Coordinates of N, CA and C in Angstrom, one line a residue:
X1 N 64.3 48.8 74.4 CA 64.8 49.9 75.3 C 65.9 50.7 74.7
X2 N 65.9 52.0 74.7 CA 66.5 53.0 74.1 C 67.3 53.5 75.2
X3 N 68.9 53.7 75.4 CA 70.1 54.3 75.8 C 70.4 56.0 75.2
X4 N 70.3 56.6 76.0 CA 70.9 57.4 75.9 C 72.2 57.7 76.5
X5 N 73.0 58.6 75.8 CA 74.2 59.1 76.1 C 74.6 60.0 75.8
X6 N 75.2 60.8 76.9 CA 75.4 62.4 77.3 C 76.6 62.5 77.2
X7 N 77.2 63.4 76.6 CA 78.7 63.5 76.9 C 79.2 64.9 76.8
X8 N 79.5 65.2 78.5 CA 79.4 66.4 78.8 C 81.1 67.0 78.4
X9 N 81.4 68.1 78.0 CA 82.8 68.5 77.5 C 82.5 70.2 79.0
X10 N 83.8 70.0 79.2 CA 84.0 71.1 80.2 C 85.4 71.9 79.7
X11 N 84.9 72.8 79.1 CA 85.9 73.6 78.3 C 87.2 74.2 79.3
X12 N 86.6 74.9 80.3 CA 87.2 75.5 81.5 C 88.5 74.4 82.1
X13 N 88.1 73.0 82.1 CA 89.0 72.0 82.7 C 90.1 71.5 81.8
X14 N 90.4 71.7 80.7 CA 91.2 71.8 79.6 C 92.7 72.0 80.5
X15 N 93.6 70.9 80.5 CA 94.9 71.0 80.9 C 96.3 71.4 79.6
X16 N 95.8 73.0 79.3 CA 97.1 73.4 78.8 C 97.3 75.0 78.9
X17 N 98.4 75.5 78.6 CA 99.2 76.8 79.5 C 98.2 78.2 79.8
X18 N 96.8 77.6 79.1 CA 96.2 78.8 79.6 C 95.1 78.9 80.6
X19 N 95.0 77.1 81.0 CA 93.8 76.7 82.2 C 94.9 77.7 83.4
X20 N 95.8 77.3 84.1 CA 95.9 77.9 85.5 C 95.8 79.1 85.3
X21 N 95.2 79.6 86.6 CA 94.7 80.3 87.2 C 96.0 81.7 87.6
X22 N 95.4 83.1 87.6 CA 96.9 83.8 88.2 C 96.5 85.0 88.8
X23 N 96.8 85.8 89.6 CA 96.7 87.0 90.3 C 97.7 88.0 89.9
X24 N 96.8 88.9 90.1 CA 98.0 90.4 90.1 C 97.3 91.6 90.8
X25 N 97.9 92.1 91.0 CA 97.7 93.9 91.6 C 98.5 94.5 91.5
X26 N 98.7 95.7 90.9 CA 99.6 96.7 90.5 C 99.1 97.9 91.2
X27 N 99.8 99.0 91.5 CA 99.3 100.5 92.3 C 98.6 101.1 90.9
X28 N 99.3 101.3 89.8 CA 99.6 102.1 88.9 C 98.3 102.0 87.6
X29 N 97.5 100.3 87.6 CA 96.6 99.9 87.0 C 95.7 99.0 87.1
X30 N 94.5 99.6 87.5 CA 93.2 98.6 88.4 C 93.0 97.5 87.3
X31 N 93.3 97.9 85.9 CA 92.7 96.9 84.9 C 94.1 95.4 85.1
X32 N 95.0 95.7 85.9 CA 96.1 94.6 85.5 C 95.2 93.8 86.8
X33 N 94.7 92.6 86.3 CA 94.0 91.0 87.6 C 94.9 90.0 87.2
X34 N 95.3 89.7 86.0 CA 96.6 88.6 85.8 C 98.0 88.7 85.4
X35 N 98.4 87.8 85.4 CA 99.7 87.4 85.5 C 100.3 86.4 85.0
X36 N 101.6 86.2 84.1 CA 102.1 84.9 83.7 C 103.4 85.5 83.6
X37 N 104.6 84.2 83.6 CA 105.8 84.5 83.5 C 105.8 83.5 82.2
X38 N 107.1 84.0 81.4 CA 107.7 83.7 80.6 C 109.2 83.3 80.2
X39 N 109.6 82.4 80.1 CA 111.1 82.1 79.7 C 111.6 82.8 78.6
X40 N 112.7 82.9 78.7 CA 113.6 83.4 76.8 C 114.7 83.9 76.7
X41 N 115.5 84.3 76.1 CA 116.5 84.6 76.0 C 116.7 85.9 75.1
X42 N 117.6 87.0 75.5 CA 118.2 87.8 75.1 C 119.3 88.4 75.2
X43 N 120.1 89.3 73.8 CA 121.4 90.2 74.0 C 121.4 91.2 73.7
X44 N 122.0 91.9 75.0 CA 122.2 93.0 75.5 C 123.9 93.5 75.1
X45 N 124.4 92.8 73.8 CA 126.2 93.1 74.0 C 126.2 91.3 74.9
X46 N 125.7 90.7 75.0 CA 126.1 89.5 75.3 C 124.5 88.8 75.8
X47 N 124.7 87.4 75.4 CA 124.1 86.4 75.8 C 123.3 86.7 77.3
X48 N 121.9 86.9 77.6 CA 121.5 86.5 78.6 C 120.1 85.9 78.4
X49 N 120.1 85.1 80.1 CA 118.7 84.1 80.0 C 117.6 85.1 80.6
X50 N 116.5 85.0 80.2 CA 115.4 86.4 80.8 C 114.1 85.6 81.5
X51 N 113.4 86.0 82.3 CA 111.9 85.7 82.9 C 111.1 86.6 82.8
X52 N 109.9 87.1 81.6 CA 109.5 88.1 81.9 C 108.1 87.8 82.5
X53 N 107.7 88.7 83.2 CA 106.5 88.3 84.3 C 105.6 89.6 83.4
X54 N 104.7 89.1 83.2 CA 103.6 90.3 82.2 C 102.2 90.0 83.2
X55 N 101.7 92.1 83.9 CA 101.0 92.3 83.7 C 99.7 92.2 83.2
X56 N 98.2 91.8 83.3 CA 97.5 91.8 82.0 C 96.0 92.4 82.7
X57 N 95.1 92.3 82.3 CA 93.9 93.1 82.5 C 92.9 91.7 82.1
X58 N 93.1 90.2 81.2 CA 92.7 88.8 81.5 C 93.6 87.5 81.5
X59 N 92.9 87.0 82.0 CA 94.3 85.6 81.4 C 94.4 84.9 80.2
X60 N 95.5 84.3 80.7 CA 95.9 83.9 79.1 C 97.7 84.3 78.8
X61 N 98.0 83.3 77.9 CA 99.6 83.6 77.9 C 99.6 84.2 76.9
X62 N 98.2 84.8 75.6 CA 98.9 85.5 74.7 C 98.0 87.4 75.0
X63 N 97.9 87.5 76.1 CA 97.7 88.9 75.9 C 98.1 89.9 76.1
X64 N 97.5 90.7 76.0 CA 98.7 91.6 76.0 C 99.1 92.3 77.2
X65 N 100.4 92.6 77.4 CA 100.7 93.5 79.0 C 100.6 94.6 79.2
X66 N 99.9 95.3 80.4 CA 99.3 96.2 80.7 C 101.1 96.5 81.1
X67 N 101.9 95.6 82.0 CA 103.1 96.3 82.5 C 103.8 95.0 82.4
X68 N 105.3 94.7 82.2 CA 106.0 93.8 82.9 C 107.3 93.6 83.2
X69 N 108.0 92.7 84.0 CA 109.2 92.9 84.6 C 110.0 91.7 84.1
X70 N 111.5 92.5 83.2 CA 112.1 91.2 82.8 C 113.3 90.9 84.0
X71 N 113.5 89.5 83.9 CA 114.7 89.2 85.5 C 115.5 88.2 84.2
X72 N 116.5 89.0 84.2 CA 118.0 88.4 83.6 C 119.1 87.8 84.5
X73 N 119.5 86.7 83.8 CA 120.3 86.1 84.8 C 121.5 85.5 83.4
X74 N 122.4 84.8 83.6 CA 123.2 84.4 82.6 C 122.8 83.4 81.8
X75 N 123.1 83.5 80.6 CA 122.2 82.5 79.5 C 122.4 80.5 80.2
X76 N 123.5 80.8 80.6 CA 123.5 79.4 80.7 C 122.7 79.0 82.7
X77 N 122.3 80.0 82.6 CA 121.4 79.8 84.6 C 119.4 79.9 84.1
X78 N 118.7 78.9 84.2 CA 117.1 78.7 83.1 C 116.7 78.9 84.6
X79 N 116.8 78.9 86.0 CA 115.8 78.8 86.7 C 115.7 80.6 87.4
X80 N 114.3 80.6 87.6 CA 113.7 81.7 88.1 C 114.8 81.7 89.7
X81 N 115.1 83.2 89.7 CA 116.2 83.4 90.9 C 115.6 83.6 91.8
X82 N 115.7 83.7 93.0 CA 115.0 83.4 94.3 C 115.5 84.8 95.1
X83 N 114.2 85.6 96.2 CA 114.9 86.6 96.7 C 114.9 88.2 95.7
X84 N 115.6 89.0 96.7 CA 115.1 90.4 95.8 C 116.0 90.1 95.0
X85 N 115.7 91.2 93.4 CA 116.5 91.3 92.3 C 116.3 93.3 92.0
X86 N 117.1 93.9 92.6 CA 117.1 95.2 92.2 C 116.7 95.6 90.2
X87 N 116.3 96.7 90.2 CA 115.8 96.9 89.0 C 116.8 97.5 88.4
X88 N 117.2 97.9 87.3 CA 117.9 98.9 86.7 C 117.1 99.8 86.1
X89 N 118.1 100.8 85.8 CA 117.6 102.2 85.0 C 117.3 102.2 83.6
X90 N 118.4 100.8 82.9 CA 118.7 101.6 81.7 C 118.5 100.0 81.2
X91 N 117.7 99.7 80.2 CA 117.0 98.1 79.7 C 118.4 97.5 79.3
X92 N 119.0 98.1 78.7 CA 119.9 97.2 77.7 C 121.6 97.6 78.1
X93 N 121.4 97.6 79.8 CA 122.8 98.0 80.8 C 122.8 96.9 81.8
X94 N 123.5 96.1 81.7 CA 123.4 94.8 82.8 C 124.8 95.0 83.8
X95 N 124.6 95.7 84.9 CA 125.9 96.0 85.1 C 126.0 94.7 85.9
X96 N 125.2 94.1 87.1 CA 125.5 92.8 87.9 C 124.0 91.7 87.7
X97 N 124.4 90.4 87.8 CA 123.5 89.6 88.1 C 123.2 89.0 89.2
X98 N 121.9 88.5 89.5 CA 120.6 88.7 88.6 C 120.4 90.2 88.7
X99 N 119.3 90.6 87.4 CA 118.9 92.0 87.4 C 117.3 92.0 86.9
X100 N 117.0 93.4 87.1 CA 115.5 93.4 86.6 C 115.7 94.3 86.3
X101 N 114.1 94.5 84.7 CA 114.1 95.9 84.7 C 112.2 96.0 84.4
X102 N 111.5 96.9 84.4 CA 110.1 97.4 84.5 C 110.1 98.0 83.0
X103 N 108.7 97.5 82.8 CA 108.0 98.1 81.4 C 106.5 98.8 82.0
X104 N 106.0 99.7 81.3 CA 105.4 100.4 81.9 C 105.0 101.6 81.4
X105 N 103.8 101.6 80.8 CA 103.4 103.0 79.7 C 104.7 104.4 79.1
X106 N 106.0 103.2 78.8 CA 107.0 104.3 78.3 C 107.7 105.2 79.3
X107 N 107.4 104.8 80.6 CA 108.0 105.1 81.7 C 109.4 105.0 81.7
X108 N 109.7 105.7 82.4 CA 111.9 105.5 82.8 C 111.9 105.5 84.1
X109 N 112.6 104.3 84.4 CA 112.6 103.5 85.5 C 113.6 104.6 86.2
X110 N 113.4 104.6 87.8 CA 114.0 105.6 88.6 C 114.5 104.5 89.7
X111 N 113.9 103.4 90.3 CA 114.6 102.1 91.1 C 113.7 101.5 91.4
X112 N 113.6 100.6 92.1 CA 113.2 99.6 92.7 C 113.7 98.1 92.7
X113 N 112.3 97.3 93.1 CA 113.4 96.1 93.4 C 111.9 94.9 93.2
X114 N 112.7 93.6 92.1 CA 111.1 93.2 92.0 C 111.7 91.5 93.2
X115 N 111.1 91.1 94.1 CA 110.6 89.9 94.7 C 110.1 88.9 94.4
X116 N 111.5 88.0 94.3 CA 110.7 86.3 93.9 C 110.4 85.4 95.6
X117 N 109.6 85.2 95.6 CA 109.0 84.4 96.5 C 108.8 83.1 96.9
X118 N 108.2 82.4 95.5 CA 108.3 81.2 95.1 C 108.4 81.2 93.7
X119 N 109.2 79.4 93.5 CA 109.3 79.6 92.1 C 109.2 77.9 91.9
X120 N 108.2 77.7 91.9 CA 107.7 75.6 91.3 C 107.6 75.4 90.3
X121 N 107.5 74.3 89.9 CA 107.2 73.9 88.5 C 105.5 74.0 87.9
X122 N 105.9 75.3 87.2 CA 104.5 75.9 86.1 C 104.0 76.9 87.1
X123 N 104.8 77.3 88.3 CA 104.2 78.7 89.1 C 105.1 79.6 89.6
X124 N 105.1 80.8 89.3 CA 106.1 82.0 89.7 C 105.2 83.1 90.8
X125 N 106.0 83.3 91.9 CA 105.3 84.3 93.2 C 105.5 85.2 93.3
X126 N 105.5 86.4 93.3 CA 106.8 87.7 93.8 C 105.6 88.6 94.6
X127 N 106.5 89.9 94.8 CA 106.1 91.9 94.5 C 107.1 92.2 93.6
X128 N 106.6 93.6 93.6 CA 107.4 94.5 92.7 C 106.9 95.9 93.4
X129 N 108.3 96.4 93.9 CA 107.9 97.4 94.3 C 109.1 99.0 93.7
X130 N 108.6 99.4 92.7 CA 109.5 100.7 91.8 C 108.8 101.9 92.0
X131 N 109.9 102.6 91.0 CA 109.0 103.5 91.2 C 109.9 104.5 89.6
X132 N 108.6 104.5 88.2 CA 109.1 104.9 87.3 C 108.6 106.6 87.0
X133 N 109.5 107.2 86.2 CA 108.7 108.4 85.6 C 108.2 108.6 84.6
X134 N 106.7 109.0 84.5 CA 105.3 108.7 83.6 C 105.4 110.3 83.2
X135 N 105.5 110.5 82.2 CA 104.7 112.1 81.8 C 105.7 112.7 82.6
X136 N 106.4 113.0 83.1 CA 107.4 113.7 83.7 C 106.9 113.7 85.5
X137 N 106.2 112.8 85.8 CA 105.9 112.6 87.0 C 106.0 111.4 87.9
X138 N 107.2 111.3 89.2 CA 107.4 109.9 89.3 C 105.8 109.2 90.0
X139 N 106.2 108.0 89.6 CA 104.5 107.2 89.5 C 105.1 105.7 90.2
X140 N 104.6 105.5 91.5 CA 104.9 104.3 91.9 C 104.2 103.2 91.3
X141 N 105.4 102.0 90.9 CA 104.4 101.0 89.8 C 104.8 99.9 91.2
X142 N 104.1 99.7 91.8 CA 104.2 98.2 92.6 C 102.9 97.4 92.8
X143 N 103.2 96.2 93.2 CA 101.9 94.7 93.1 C 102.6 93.8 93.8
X144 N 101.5 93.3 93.1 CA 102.0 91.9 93.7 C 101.6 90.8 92.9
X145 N 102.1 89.6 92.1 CA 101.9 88.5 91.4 C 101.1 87.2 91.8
X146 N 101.2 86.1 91.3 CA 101.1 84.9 91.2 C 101.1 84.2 89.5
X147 N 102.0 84.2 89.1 CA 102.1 83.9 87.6 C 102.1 82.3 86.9
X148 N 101.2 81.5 86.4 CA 101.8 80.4 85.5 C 103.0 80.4 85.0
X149 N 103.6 79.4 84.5 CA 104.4 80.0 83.4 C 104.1 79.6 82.2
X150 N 104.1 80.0 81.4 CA 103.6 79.8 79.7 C 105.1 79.0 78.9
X151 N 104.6 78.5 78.3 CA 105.5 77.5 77.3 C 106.1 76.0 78.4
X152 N 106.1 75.9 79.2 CA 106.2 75.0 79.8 C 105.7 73.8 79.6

């Protein structure tokens, strides 16, 4: 009597930073459906800790952003801040914390304010509701998230 044996592989069920799942909607770009956040750090004239939340058109933690929103907080504070975080005008001007600022087809940010909602371990929640100027025309960039986080 002859055994056989099957051994099924399910690629999709694969537990690392690029299985979960993420949403997005942006006003500004029907191609943006996902979303991931990102830890890191940068200086601006001083030390800060950053979350950037990237836009994307598929998932995945390495592609590329259609738009996204960095949230600075002080190097030594790692957790995603809870509650609105107004945006600034000017990327590399941190006048108070926490702060945000919008990336966005070379746009210059005119205000807004991006919304954390929830923040668990390996999941970030918000909106974003701005509004930048595109081509010399202001262009409301807002959505709404649900981001993994990558490198985690």
């Amino acid at each position: 009597m002859r055994r056989a044996i099957v051994i099924f592989v399910c690629s999709s069920c694969a537990t690392n930073p690029e299985a979960p799942t993420s949403h997005a909607q942006l006003t500004a770009s029907v191609e943006a459906r996902a979303s991931r956040a990102q830890p890191g750090f940068v200086s601006y004239g001083a030390p800060y800790h950053k979350w950037t939340i990237s836009f994307a058109a598929r998932e995945g933690c390495g592609e590329t952003a259609i738009a996204s929103v960095e949230i600075n907080t002080l190097a030594s504070i790692t957790d995603v801040p809870l509650g609105t975080i107004p945006i600034r005008t000017t990327e590399t001007t941190i006048n108070a914390l926490p702060s945000a600022y919008v990336r966005f087809m070379g746009g210059t940010v005119i205000s807004g304010n991006v919304t954390i909602e929830t923040a668990s371990t390996g999941f970030v929640s918000g909106e974003l509701t701005s509004q930048l100027m595109i081509n010399g025309t202001p262009t409301d960039v807002s959505g709404s998230f649900g981001a993994p986080i990558c490198g985690e």
